[in-house]
Short mmCIF file of C-alpha atoms and ligand atoms in Angstrom, two decimals:
data_model
loop_
_atom_site.label_atom_id
_atom_site.label_comp_id
_atom_site.label_asym_id
_atom_site.label_seq_id
_atom_site.Cartn_x
_atom_site.Cartn_y
_atom_site.Cartn_z
CA MET Q 234 -52.00 3.52 32.13
CA THR Q 235 -48.66 3.41 30.31
CA MET Q 236 -45.62 2.89 32.48
CA GLN Q 237 -42.77 5.33 32.29
CA LEU Q 238 -40.01 4.20 29.93
CA GLY Q 239 -36.59 3.60 31.43
CA THR Q 240 -37.68 2.34 34.84
CA VAL Q 241 -36.94 -1.03 36.44
CA GLU Q 242 -40.57 -2.03 35.79
CA ARG Q 243 -40.46 -0.90 32.17
CA PRO Q 244 -36.86 -0.66 30.93
CA LEU Q 245 -36.16 1.26 27.74
CA ARG Q 246 -35.94 -1.49 25.11
CA VAL Q 247 -33.24 -0.82 22.52
CA ALA Q 248 -32.29 -2.90 19.47
CA ILE Q 249 -28.83 -2.43 17.99
CA ILE Q 250 -28.23 -3.68 14.46
CA GLY Q 251 -24.57 -4.57 14.08
CA ALA Q 252 -22.07 -5.89 16.64
CA GLY Q 253 -19.00 -3.90 15.63
CA PRO Q 254 -17.22 -1.25 17.68
CA SER Q 255 -19.83 1.47 17.14
CA GLY Q 256 -22.66 -0.86 18.24
CA PHE Q 257 -20.75 -1.95 21.31
CA TYR Q 258 -19.84 1.59 22.33
CA ALA Q 259 -23.51 2.54 22.00
CA ALA Q 260 -24.55 -0.48 24.10
CA GLY Q 261 -21.88 0.33 26.69
CA SER Q 262 -22.96 3.94 26.93
CA LEU Q 263 -26.64 3.01 27.29
CA LEU Q 264 -26.00 0.40 29.96
CA GLN Q 265 -23.89 2.82 31.97
CA GLN Q 266 -26.75 5.30 32.36
CA LYS Q 267 -27.68 5.80 35.98
CA GLU Q 268 -30.99 7.61 35.46
CA VAL Q 269 -32.49 5.31 32.86
CA ASN Q 270 -32.85 1.56 32.99
CA VAL Q 271 -32.09 0.15 29.57
CA SER Q 272 -32.18 -3.33 28.09
CA VAL Q 273 -30.24 -3.92 24.89
CA ASP Q 274 -30.64 -6.60 22.22
CA MET Q 275 -27.85 -6.62 19.64
CA PHE Q 276 -28.29 -8.34 16.29
CA ASP Q 277 -25.60 -9.29 13.79
CA ARG Q 278 -25.89 -11.26 10.60
CA LEU Q 279 -22.71 -13.15 11.55
CA PRO Q 280 -22.58 -15.59 14.47
CA THR Q 281 -19.55 -13.69 15.79
CA PRO Q 282 -19.49 -10.20 17.34
CA TYR Q 283 -16.92 -7.34 17.06
CA GLY Q 284 -17.22 -6.49 13.34
CA LEU Q 285 -14.07 -4.87 12.01
CA VAL Q 286 -12.11 -5.65 15.17
CA ARG Q 287 -12.36 -9.27 14.10
CA TYR Q 288 -12.58 -8.92 10.32
CA GLY Q 289 -10.86 -5.60 9.56
CA VAL Q 290 -7.95 -4.98 11.91
CA ALA Q 291 -4.80 -6.52 10.46
CA PRO Q 292 -3.72 -9.85 11.95
CA ASP Q 293 -0.25 -8.46 12.69
CA HIS Q 294 -1.84 -5.65 14.74
CA GLN Q 295 -3.05 -7.83 17.60
CA LYS Q 296 -2.75 -5.13 20.24
CA ILE Q 297 -5.51 -3.12 18.57
CA LYS Q 298 -7.78 -6.15 18.95
CA SER Q 299 -7.47 -6.10 22.74
CA VAL Q 300 -10.19 -3.42 22.65
CA ALA Q 301 -12.59 -6.39 22.46
CA LYS Q 302 -12.10 -6.73 26.24
CA VAL Q 303 -14.16 -3.55 26.66
CA TYR Q 304 -16.93 -5.10 24.54
CA GLU Q 305 -16.72 -8.31 26.58
CA ARG Q 306 -17.46 -6.30 29.71
CA THR Q 307 -20.46 -4.70 28.03
CA SER Q 308 -21.79 -8.04 26.87
CA ALA Q 309 -21.45 -9.48 30.39
CA ASP Q 310 -24.18 -7.09 31.62
CA PRO Q 311 -27.33 -9.16 32.34
CA ARG Q 312 -29.40 -6.52 30.52
CA PHE Q 313 -27.51 -7.24 27.27
CA ARG Q 314 -28.41 -10.00 24.80
CA PHE Q 315 -26.67 -10.99 21.55
CA PHE Q 316 -28.55 -12.47 18.62
CA GLY Q 317 -25.84 -13.62 16.24
CA HIS Q 318 -26.56 -15.07 12.77
CA ILE Q 319 -29.71 -12.96 12.43
CA ASP Q 320 -29.80 -10.88 9.28
CA PHE Q 321 -31.64 -7.55 9.44
CA GLY Q 322 -33.91 -7.19 6.39
CA GLU Q 323 -34.07 -10.96 5.96
CA ASP Q 324 -34.58 -12.82 9.25
CA ILE Q 325 -35.88 -9.84 11.14
CA ILE Q 326 -37.34 -6.77 9.51
CA HIS Q 327 -37.86 -3.13 10.31
CA ALA Q 328 -41.52 -3.68 11.27
CA ASP Q 329 -40.49 -6.38 13.79
CA LEU Q 330 -38.12 -3.98 15.48
CA ARG Q 331 -40.72 -1.22 15.62
CA ARG Q 332 -43.09 -3.63 17.32
CA HIS Q 333 -40.65 -4.88 19.96
CA TYR Q 334 -38.32 -1.97 20.70
CA ASP Q 335 -38.74 1.62 21.84
CA GLN Q 336 -35.57 2.70 20.05
CA ILE Q 337 -33.44 1.23 17.26
CA ILE Q 338 -29.77 1.95 16.58
CA TYR Q 339 -28.22 1.17 13.21
CA ALA Q 340 -24.55 0.30 13.71
CA VAL Q 341 -24.02 -1.35 10.35
CA GLY Q 342 -20.78 0.34 9.28
CA ALA Q 343 -19.95 0.78 5.61
CA GLN Q 344 -20.18 -2.64 4.05
CA SER Q 345 -19.21 -1.86 0.49
CA ASP Q 346 -16.33 -0.06 -1.17
CA ARG Q 347 -15.79 2.76 -3.60
CA LYS Q 348 -14.82 2.10 -7.19
CA LEU Q 349 -12.26 3.70 -9.48
CA ASN Q 350 -14.60 3.73 -12.50
CA ILE Q 351 -11.84 2.98 -14.98
CA PRO Q 352 -11.76 0.44 -17.84
CA GLY Q 353 -10.69 -3.05 -16.76
CA GLU Q 354 -11.66 -2.57 -13.13
CA ASP Q 355 -13.82 -5.70 -13.14
CA LEU Q 356 -11.17 -8.00 -14.62
CA ALA Q 357 -10.03 -11.08 -12.75
CA GLY Q 358 -7.15 -10.06 -10.53
CA SER Q 359 -8.74 -6.71 -9.65
CA PHE Q 360 -10.30 -6.54 -6.18
CA SER Q 361 -11.18 -4.06 -3.51
CA ALA Q 362 -8.71 -4.02 -0.64
CA THR Q 363 -11.64 -4.70 1.65
CA GLU Q 364 -12.22 -8.06 -0.08
CA PHE Q 365 -8.57 -8.96 0.42
CA VAL Q 366 -8.72 -7.84 4.07
CA ALA Q 367 -11.90 -9.83 4.75
CA TRP Q 368 -10.34 -12.89 3.06
CA TYR Q 369 -7.13 -12.90 5.05
CA ASN Q 370 -9.07 -12.18 8.24
CA GLY Q 371 -11.25 -15.26 7.72
CA HIS Q 372 -14.60 -13.52 7.09
CA PRO Q 373 -16.99 -16.35 6.11
CA ASP Q 374 -18.40 -14.41 3.11
CA PHE Q 375 -14.93 -14.05 1.58
CA ALA Q 376 -13.26 -17.36 2.49
CA ASP Q 377 -13.66 -18.74 -1.03
CA LEU Q 378 -12.09 -15.84 -2.92
CA GLU Q 379 -9.03 -16.73 -4.97
CA PHE Q 380 -6.05 -14.41 -5.20
CA ASP Q 381 -3.44 -15.03 -7.86
CA LEU Q 382 -0.04 -14.14 -6.44
CA SER Q 383 1.89 -15.96 -9.15
CA CYS Q 384 3.36 -12.91 -10.87
CA LYS Q 385 6.01 -10.50 -9.68
CA ALA Q 386 4.05 -7.35 -8.92
CA ALA Q 387 0.94 -6.08 -7.17
CA VAL Q 388 -0.55 -2.58 -7.30
CA ILE Q 389 -2.45 -0.96 -4.45
CA VAL Q 390 -4.42 2.17 -5.26
CA GLY Q 391 -4.89 4.69 -2.43
CA VAL Q 392 -2.79 5.75 0.54
CA GLY Q 393 -5.00 5.34 3.60
CA ASN Q 394 -4.36 2.97 6.49
CA VAL Q 395 -6.20 0.14 4.75
CA ALA Q 396 -3.72 0.42 1.86
CA MET Q 397 -0.93 0.25 4.44
CA ASP Q 398 -2.41 -2.93 5.94
CA VAL Q 399 -2.72 -4.76 2.63
CA ALA Q 400 0.72 -3.62 1.43
CA ARG Q 401 2.28 -4.88 4.67
CA ILE Q 402 0.52 -8.25 4.50
CA LEU Q 403 1.77 -8.72 0.91
CA ALA Q 404 5.28 -7.66 1.94
CA LYS Q 405 5.68 -9.86 5.00
CA SER Q 406 6.96 -13.41 4.80
CA ALA Q 407 4.60 -16.29 5.53
CA ASP Q 408 6.70 -17.08 8.60
CA GLU Q 409 6.06 -13.62 10.01
CA LEU Q 410 2.32 -14.02 9.45
CA ARG Q 411 2.05 -17.59 10.64
CA SER Q 412 2.24 -16.51 14.28
CA THR Q 413 -0.85 -14.27 13.92
CA ASP Q 414 -4.56 -15.13 13.70
CA ILE Q 415 -4.56 -14.73 9.90
CA ALA Q 416 -6.84 -17.27 8.20
CA ASP Q 417 -5.13 -20.57 7.36
CA HIS Q 418 -6.38 -20.39 3.75
CA ALA Q 419 -4.61 -17.01 3.40
CA ILE Q 420 -1.33 -18.29 4.84
CA GLU Q 421 -1.34 -21.14 2.33
CA VAL Q 422 -1.69 -18.73 -0.58
CA LEU Q 423 0.69 -16.07 0.81
CA ALA Q 424 3.33 -18.73 1.51
CA HIS Q 425 3.50 -19.39 -2.24
CA SER Q 426 3.42 -15.74 -3.28
CA ASN Q 427 5.81 -14.73 -6.04
CA ILE Q 428 5.10 -11.04 -5.52
CA GLU Q 429 8.36 -9.14 -5.24
CA ASP Q 430 7.26 -5.57 -6.01
CA ILE Q 431 4.31 -3.90 -4.34
CA TYR Q 432 3.39 -0.47 -5.74
CA VAL Q 433 1.31 1.83 -3.55
CA LEU Q 434 -0.18 4.64 -5.63
CA ALA Q 435 -1.15 8.08 -4.35
CA ARG Q 436 -3.11 10.21 -6.78
CA ARG Q 437 -1.98 13.33 -4.91
CA GLY Q 438 1.30 14.21 -3.21
CA PRO Q 439 3.11 13.04 -0.06
CA ALA Q 440 1.59 15.92 1.93
CA GLN Q 441 -1.94 14.65 1.17
CA VAL Q 442 -1.60 11.01 2.23
CA LYS Q 443 -4.26 9.61 4.59
CA PHE Q 444 -2.06 7.08 6.39
CA THR Q 445 -0.80 7.87 9.89
CA PRO Q 446 2.87 8.07 11.00
CA PRO Q 447 3.01 4.77 12.97
CA GLU Q 448 1.73 2.92 9.89
CA ILE Q 449 4.30 4.36 7.45
CA LYS Q 450 7.05 3.89 10.06
CA GLU Q 451 6.38 0.14 10.16
CA PHE Q 452 7.52 -0.20 6.55
CA GLY Q 453 11.04 0.80 7.55
CA GLU Q 454 11.12 -2.13 9.97
CA LEU Q 455 10.03 -4.91 7.62
CA ALA Q 456 12.29 -7.95 7.71
CA ASN Q 457 11.40 -9.08 4.23
CA ALA Q 458 11.02 -5.87 2.20
CA ASP Q 459 12.89 -2.69 1.32
CA VAL Q 460 11.00 0.56 0.84
CA VAL Q 461 11.48 2.50 -2.38
CA VAL Q 462 10.62 6.20 -2.64
CA ALA Q 463 11.91 8.49 -5.38
CA GLN Q 464 13.26 11.74 -3.97
CA ALA Q 465 11.82 13.67 -6.92
CA GLU Q 466 8.27 12.53 -6.07
CA LEU Q 467 8.60 13.98 -2.56
CA ALA Q 468 9.05 17.52 -3.87
CA LEU Q 469 6.24 19.79 -2.60
CA ASP Q 470 4.55 22.61 -4.47
CA PRO Q 471 4.09 25.79 -2.36
CA LEU Q 472 0.47 24.97 -1.38
CA SER Q 473 1.41 21.44 -0.27
CA ALA Q 474 4.37 22.83 1.67
CA ALA Q 475 1.96 25.18 3.48
CA GLU Q 476 -0.39 22.23 4.23
CA ALA Q 477 2.55 20.24 5.59
CA ALA Q 478 3.77 23.13 7.74
CA ALA Q 479 0.36 23.26 9.42
CA SER Q 480 0.24 19.58 10.41
CA THR Q 481 2.72 17.75 12.65
CA GLU Q 482 1.25 14.45 11.47
CA THR Q 483 2.03 15.33 7.84
CA GLN Q 484 5.53 16.44 8.82
CA ARG Q 485 6.14 13.09 10.53
CA ASN Q 486 4.88 11.21 7.49
CA LEU Q 487 7.20 13.27 5.30
CA GLU Q 488 10.16 12.59 7.57
CA HIS Q 489 9.58 8.85 7.27
CA LEU Q 490 9.24 9.10 3.49
CA GLN Q 491 12.38 11.25 3.25
CA GLY Q 492 14.21 8.66 5.31
CA TYR Q 493 13.17 5.92 2.87
CA ALA Q 494 14.18 8.01 -0.16
CA ALA Q 495 17.66 8.40 1.35
CA ARG Q 496 18.10 4.66 1.92
CA THR Q 497 19.88 2.31 -0.41
CA LEU Q 498 18.26 -1.04 -1.17
CA THR Q 499 19.50 -3.85 1.05
CA GLY Q 500 18.57 -6.69 -1.29
CA LYS Q 501 15.55 -7.96 0.65
CA GLU Q 502 13.24 -10.38 -1.12
CA ARG Q 503 10.50 -7.77 -1.69
CA ARG Q 504 10.19 -4.05 -2.29
CA VAL Q 505 7.35 -1.69 -1.42
CA HIS Q 506 7.31 1.30 -3.78
CA PHE Q 507 5.44 4.43 -2.72
CA ARG Q 508 4.50 6.46 -5.78
CA PHE Q 509 3.01 9.97 -5.73
CA ARG Q 510 0.88 12.03 -8.10
CA VAL Q 511 -0.14 9.05 -10.24
CA SER Q 512 -3.64 7.77 -11.08
CA PRO Q 513 -4.53 4.44 -12.66
CA VAL Q 514 -6.47 5.15 -15.85
CA GLU Q 515 -6.89 1.60 -17.13
CA LEU Q 516 -6.30 -2.00 -16.07
CA ILE Q 517 -4.86 -3.83 -19.05
CA GLU Q 518 -6.07 -7.33 -19.85
CA GLU Q 519 -4.21 -10.39 -20.98
CA ASP Q 520 -5.76 -13.89 -21.08
CA GLY Q 521 -8.90 -12.59 -19.38
CA LYS Q 522 -7.17 -11.10 -16.36
CA VAL Q 523 -5.22 -8.06 -15.26
CA SER Q 524 -1.68 -7.95 -16.61
CA ALA Q 525 -0.74 -4.30 -16.11
CA VAL Q 526 -1.91 -0.94 -14.82
CA ARG Q 527 -1.71 2.15 -17.01
CA LEU Q 528 -1.01 5.29 -14.99
CA GLU Q 529 -1.24 8.94 -15.69
CA LYS Q 530 1.04 11.34 -13.88
CA ASN Q 531 -0.75 14.16 -12.08
CA GLN Q 532 -0.13 17.68 -10.97
CA LEU Q 533 -1.97 19.34 -8.11
CA ARG Q 534 -4.36 22.19 -8.64
CA ALA Q 535 -6.25 24.08 -5.94
CA ASP Q 536 -10.01 24.47 -6.36
CA GLU Q 537 -11.96 27.51 -5.14
CA THR Q 538 -12.00 26.10 -1.58
CA GLY Q 539 -8.21 25.59 -1.58
CA TYR Q 540 -8.54 21.78 -1.81
CA LEU Q 541 -5.72 20.34 -3.91
CA ASN Q 542 -7.04 18.12 -6.70
CA ALA Q 543 -5.05 15.72 -8.87
CA ASP Q 544 -5.10 16.76 -12.54
CA GLY Q 545 -3.78 14.46 -15.28
CA THR Q 546 -0.75 15.74 -17.18
CA GLY Q 547 -1.12 13.54 -20.26
CA ASP Q 548 2.10 11.76 -19.34
CA PHE Q 549 1.54 7.98 -18.98
CA GLU Q 550 3.43 4.90 -17.82
CA THR Q 551 2.58 1.21 -17.39
CA ILE Q 552 3.33 -1.12 -14.47
CA PRO Q 553 2.94 -4.87 -15.12
CA ALA Q 554 0.92 -6.49 -12.29
CA CYS Q 555 -1.43 -9.46 -11.85
CA LEU Q 556 -3.05 -8.21 -8.66
CA VAL Q 557 -4.69 -4.81 -8.23
CA LEU Q 558 -6.26 -3.84 -4.91
CA ARG Q 559 -8.22 -0.61 -4.88
CA SER Q 560 -8.09 0.88 -1.42
CA VAL Q 561 -10.02 4.07 -2.04
CA GLY Q 562 -12.46 4.00 0.84
CA TYR Q 563 -15.49 2.09 2.11
CA LYS Q 564 -19.08 2.94 1.26
CA GLY Q 565 -22.35 2.29 3.09
CA ILE Q 566 -25.15 0.25 1.56
CA PRO Q 567 -28.86 0.99 2.04
CA LEU Q 568 -30.93 -0.96 4.56
CA GLU Q 569 -34.52 -1.89 3.82
CA ASP Q 570 -37.02 0.69 5.13
CA VAL Q 571 -34.25 2.92 6.50
CA PRO Q 572 -33.35 6.32 4.98
CA TYR Q 573 -30.11 6.40 2.99
CA ASP Q 574 -28.17 9.23 1.40
CA LYS Q 575 -26.93 7.93 -1.95
CA ARG Q 576 -24.34 10.63 -2.39
CA SER Q 577 -22.52 10.17 0.90
CA GLY Q 578 -23.43 6.51 1.48
CA ILE Q 579 -24.61 7.17 5.03
CA ILE Q 580 -27.89 7.10 6.95
CA PRO Q 581 -28.86 10.80 7.11
CA ASN Q 582 -29.01 12.00 10.70
CA ASP Q 583 -28.83 14.92 13.12
CA GLN Q 584 -26.47 14.07 15.98
CA GLY Q 585 -27.35 10.43 15.48
CA ARG Q 586 -31.15 10.86 15.10
CA VAL Q 587 -32.12 9.37 11.73
CA LYS Q 588 -33.88 11.75 9.38
CA HIS Q 589 -35.63 11.33 6.07
CA ALA Q 590 -33.26 11.83 3.16
CA GLU Q 591 -35.51 14.25 1.26
CA SER Q 592 -37.66 16.06 3.83
CA GLY Q 593 -35.07 16.11 6.61
CA GLU Q 594 -37.90 15.19 9.04
CA PRO Q 595 -36.72 13.09 12.01
CA VAL Q 596 -37.57 9.38 12.05
CA ILE Q 597 -38.98 8.88 15.53
CA GLY Q 598 -37.14 6.31 17.66
CA GLU Q 599 -34.40 5.47 15.10
CA TYR Q 600 -30.72 6.31 15.48
CA VAL Q 601 -27.37 5.65 13.89
CA VAL Q 602 -23.75 5.36 15.07
CA GLY Q 603 -20.30 4.81 13.58
CA TRP Q 604 -19.44 4.73 9.91
CA ALA Q 605 -23.14 4.49 8.96
CA LYS Q 606 -23.56 7.84 10.74
CA ARG Q 607 -20.48 9.83 9.75
CA GLY Q 608 -18.91 7.91 6.85
CA PRO Q 609 -15.86 5.61 6.82
CA SER Q 610 -13.35 7.66 8.76
CA GLY Q 611 -11.51 7.59 12.05
CA VAL Q 612 -10.03 4.85 14.17
CA ILE Q 613 -11.88 2.40 16.43
CA GLY Q 614 -11.75 4.79 19.39
CA THR Q 615 -13.46 7.52 17.35
CA ASN Q 616 -16.64 5.49 17.73
CA LYS Q 617 -16.80 5.99 21.48
CA PRO Q 618 -17.58 9.73 21.53
CA ASP Q 619 -19.60 9.23 18.35
CA ALA Q 620 -21.82 6.66 20.11
CA ALA Q 621 -22.04 8.83 23.24
CA GLU Q 622 -23.44 11.66 21.11
CA THR Q 623 -26.14 9.41 19.66
CA VAL Q 624 -27.01 8.02 23.10
CA ALA Q 625 -27.40 11.58 24.44
CA THR Q 626 -29.81 12.30 21.56
CA MET Q 627 -31.74 9.10 22.31
CA LEU Q 628 -32.12 9.83 26.00
CA GLY Q 629 -33.27 13.35 25.25
CA ASP Q 630 -35.97 11.87 23.00
CA VAL Q 631 -37.30 9.31 25.50
CA PRO Q 632 -40.15 11.48 26.84
CA ASP Q 633 -41.44 12.03 23.29
CA ILE Q 634 -41.29 8.56 21.75
CA PRO Q 635 -44.25 6.20 21.61
CA PRO Q 636 -43.51 3.03 23.62
CA ALA Q 637 -43.14 -0.20 21.66
CA PRO Q 638 -46.42 -2.16 21.50
CA GLN Q 639 -44.74 -5.48 22.45
CA PRO Q 640 -41.75 -4.74 24.66
CA ASP Q 641 -41.56 -8.14 26.40
CA PRO Q 642 -38.03 -9.49 25.76
CA THR Q 643 -39.29 -13.07 25.47
CA ALA Q 644 -41.41 -12.02 22.47
CA ILE Q 645 -38.20 -11.80 20.41
CA ASP Q 646 -37.18 -15.35 21.30
CA GLY Q 647 -40.70 -16.43 20.38
CA LEU Q 648 -40.56 -14.62 17.05
CA LEU Q 649 -37.23 -16.17 16.08
CA GLU Q 650 -38.39 -19.59 17.19
CA GLU Q 651 -41.57 -19.26 15.16
CA ARG Q 652 -39.45 -18.42 12.10
CA GLN Q 653 -37.23 -21.42 12.86
CA LEU Q 654 -34.14 -19.28 13.01
CA ASN Q 655 -31.01 -20.52 14.72
CA PHE Q 656 -29.25 -17.78 16.55
CA VAL Q 657 -26.05 -17.60 18.50
CA THR Q 658 -26.20 -16.13 21.99
CA ILE Q 659 -23.36 -14.36 23.76
CA GLU Q 660 -22.72 -17.62 25.65
CA GLY Q 661 -22.53 -19.35 22.27
CA TRP Q 662 -19.97 -16.81 21.08
CA ARG Q 663 -17.95 -17.37 24.26
CA ILE Q 664 -17.80 -21.09 23.45
CA LEU Q 665 -16.60 -20.36 19.91
CA ASP Q 666 -14.10 -17.87 21.31
CA LYS Q 667 -12.75 -20.47 23.74
CA ILE Q 668 -12.36 -23.06 20.97
CA GLU Q 669 -10.53 -20.56 18.73
CA LEU Q 670 -8.22 -19.47 21.56
CA ALA Q 671 -7.43 -23.08 22.52
CA GLN Q 672 -6.65 -23.96 18.89
CA GLY Q 673 -4.44 -20.89 18.74
CA GLU Q 674 -2.63 -21.78 21.94
CA ALA Q 675 -1.82 -25.23 20.60
CA GLN Q 676 -0.11 -23.57 17.61
CA GLY Q 677 1.51 -20.64 19.43
CA ARG Q 678 -0.92 -18.18 17.81
CA PRO Q 679 -3.41 -15.73 19.33
CA ARG Q 680 -6.32 -17.74 17.91
CA VAL Q 681 -7.30 -19.92 14.98
CA LYS Q 682 -10.53 -18.56 13.57
CA PHE Q 683 -13.53 -20.44 12.31
CA THR Q 684 -13.94 -19.24 8.73
CA ARG Q 685 -17.22 -21.02 7.90
CA ILE Q 686 -20.59 -20.37 9.47
CA GLU Q 687 -21.49 -24.09 9.18
CA ASP Q 688 -18.42 -24.98 11.24
CA MET Q 689 -19.36 -22.45 13.90
CA LEU Q 690 -22.91 -23.77 14.10
CA GLU Q 691 -21.73 -27.35 14.15
CA ALA Q 692 -19.35 -26.60 17.01
CA LEU Q 693 -22.30 -25.18 18.92
CA HIS Q 694 -24.83 -27.76 17.91
CA ALA Q 695 -24.39 -30.00 20.89
CA GLU Q 696 -24.64 -26.94 23.09
CA ILE Q 697 -27.75 -25.27 24.36
CA HIS Q 698 -26.32 -21.97 23.17
CA LEU Q 699 -27.49 -22.38 19.62
CA LYS Q 700 -31.08 -21.35 20.11
CA GLY Q 701 -33.90 -22.07 17.76
P1 LIG V 885 -9.05 6.66 3.65
O1 LIG V 885 -8.20 6.94 4.83
O2 LIG V 885 -10.19 7.56 3.39
O3 LIG V 885 -8.08 6.62 2.36
C1 LIG V 885 -8.59 6.48 1.07
C2 LIG V 885 -7.48 6.75 0.07
O4 LIG V 885 -7.99 6.49 -1.23
C3 LIG V 885 -6.97 8.18 0.07
O5 LIG V 885 -5.58 8.15 -0.09
C4 LIG V 885 -7.65 8.78 -1.16
O6 LIG V 885 -6.92 9.81 -1.78
C5 LIG V 885 -7.64 7.57 -2.08
N1 LIG V 885 -8.59 7.66 -3.18
C6 LIG V 885 -9.93 7.87 -3.12
N2 LIG V 885 -10.46 7.84 -4.35
C7 LIG V 885 -9.44 7.61 -5.21
C8 LIG V 885 -9.35 7.47 -6.61
N3 LIG V 885 -10.44 7.53 -7.37
N4 LIG V 885 -8.15 7.23 -7.16
C9 LIG V 885 -7.04 7.14 -6.39
N5 LIG V 885 -7.05 7.27 -5.05
C10 LIG V 885 -8.25 7.50 -4.47
O7 LIG V 885 -9.72 5.20 3.73
P2 LIG V 885 -9.20 3.77 4.24
O8 LIG V 885 -7.77 3.53 4.02
O9 LIG V 885 -10.19 2.82 3.64
O10 LIG V 885 -9.45 3.83 5.80
C11 LIG V 885 -10.75 4.02 6.34
C12 LIG V 885 -10.63 4.44 7.80
O11 LIG V 885 -10.17 3.35 8.60
C13 LIG V 885 -9.61 5.57 8.00
O12 LIG V 885 -10.09 6.46 8.95
C14 LIG V 885 -8.38 4.82 8.52
O13 LIG V 885 -7.51 5.61 9.29
C15 LIG V 885 -9.04 3.73 9.35
N6 LIG V 885 -8.09 2.61 9.52
C16 LIG V 885 -7.21 2.70 10.55
C17 LIG V 885 -6.26 1.70 10.73
C18 LIG V 885 -5.30 1.82 11.87
O14 LIG V 885 -5.52 2.62 12.77
N7 LIG V 885 -4.22 1.09 11.86
C19 LIG V 885 -6.19 0.63 9.85
C20 LIG V 885 -7.09 0.58 8.78
C21 LIG V 885 -8.05 1.58 8.63
P3 LIG V 885 -7.41 11.34 -1.72
O15 LIG V 885 -6.95 11.88 -0.39
O16 LIG V 885 -6.73 11.96 -2.87
O17 LIG V 885 -8.92 11.35 -1.83
#
């Protein structure tokens, strides 16, 4: 006789792949259920949890990181286990999960970035903003990247909030950043930066920017940089003016930009230039690396849906720069044995239930949350209702799913042991967290991060919390 899933005797066994905000909101929602008893195992390829809260949110935006307290409460639930430093597709595969769990949630985010597809994009000195972000946030995979800040200008392509983050980090003085949890290797490089002019390029107009008002407002408060906006570039065509009139957020952005255009320069060390209706068409090379960006000026043209596209005018200009950061959006990457929609870069799904990319048939017992579900949009909090939707779908499916053949939680420990895999438990993470916080306290900073996996494992080695 098979026991009913979701009871105390036979809890619903759920695996979550990815320990970022979307994974944690899904875990939190599952563990809060009163009618169903759930046990959650969360896997992450890094030894540390919290995903983009740790490696994406800007170091000078510490308040946003306090959301981790919510995740700490979730992880304190005795029915929750963390398996850090376990790579899905490598250490543990799809078939393992199907054997040991009744339901699987993919919470893997969007781990790659979109490209500009212009000549010179792969030159030295040209990076995705996400690489720069991961580097200054101490992500172990990016700790060895080298950024050349020896010339006078940097160009950032795109006007979303990630572009705002990287522009601000380049504009701030090392002293302003030193009091944050920015990686030490980044502080060393930024302290010697010669960058004086930071150009942020919008291919469309000021009414179509993706950044939010608090982010653009911060530029007016920078101690070390003036903001430069040309009045002429703020002019709106009638369709853009109509778009602006319909959105208070756009109007607030425009007010901030108008305010900057009216300012006179105060002679600060750096300048952040916001440019509109310009597209990079080529990165120009000198001595094997980027030396300038060739731009084409654009005009806006509505397509049949009313969407305003940027059309080149044939009018070009060149900005010398040794660093180019493209900040044009993240993109998902496919997971082994999991459906993937190449066009949108997401795991195809209906309200979080994974479906086959071609047939549209549901994949029984497999679900998705966060950026992997809806694409790289929204703020951290967006993931809470998003995860709740997926959890509602999962619970509705429980009566119809076949129970996992080997649901015993200890079977997972056995499997990892057999494969001689070291993994970091939630207690292990708490030890790392404590060490980072103590190191931070000694320096008057929120924390000093480990930036190498070996160092994390070494710090845990004497502890029982590195299992394997
Ligand atoms: P995003 O908001 O989607 O912005 C992408 C930008 O790239 C847009 O300005 C887009 O312009 C531009 N772009 C795309 N393709 C381009 C091309 N080929 N050439 C030139 N420009 C191009 O993405 P994001 O900045 O990566 O942010 C991702 C999500 O994280 C967003 O939801 C964001 O709000 C969130 N986030 C929030 C915070 C915060 O709350 N502080 C911080 C960081 C990130 P078009 O509009 O013309 O396509």
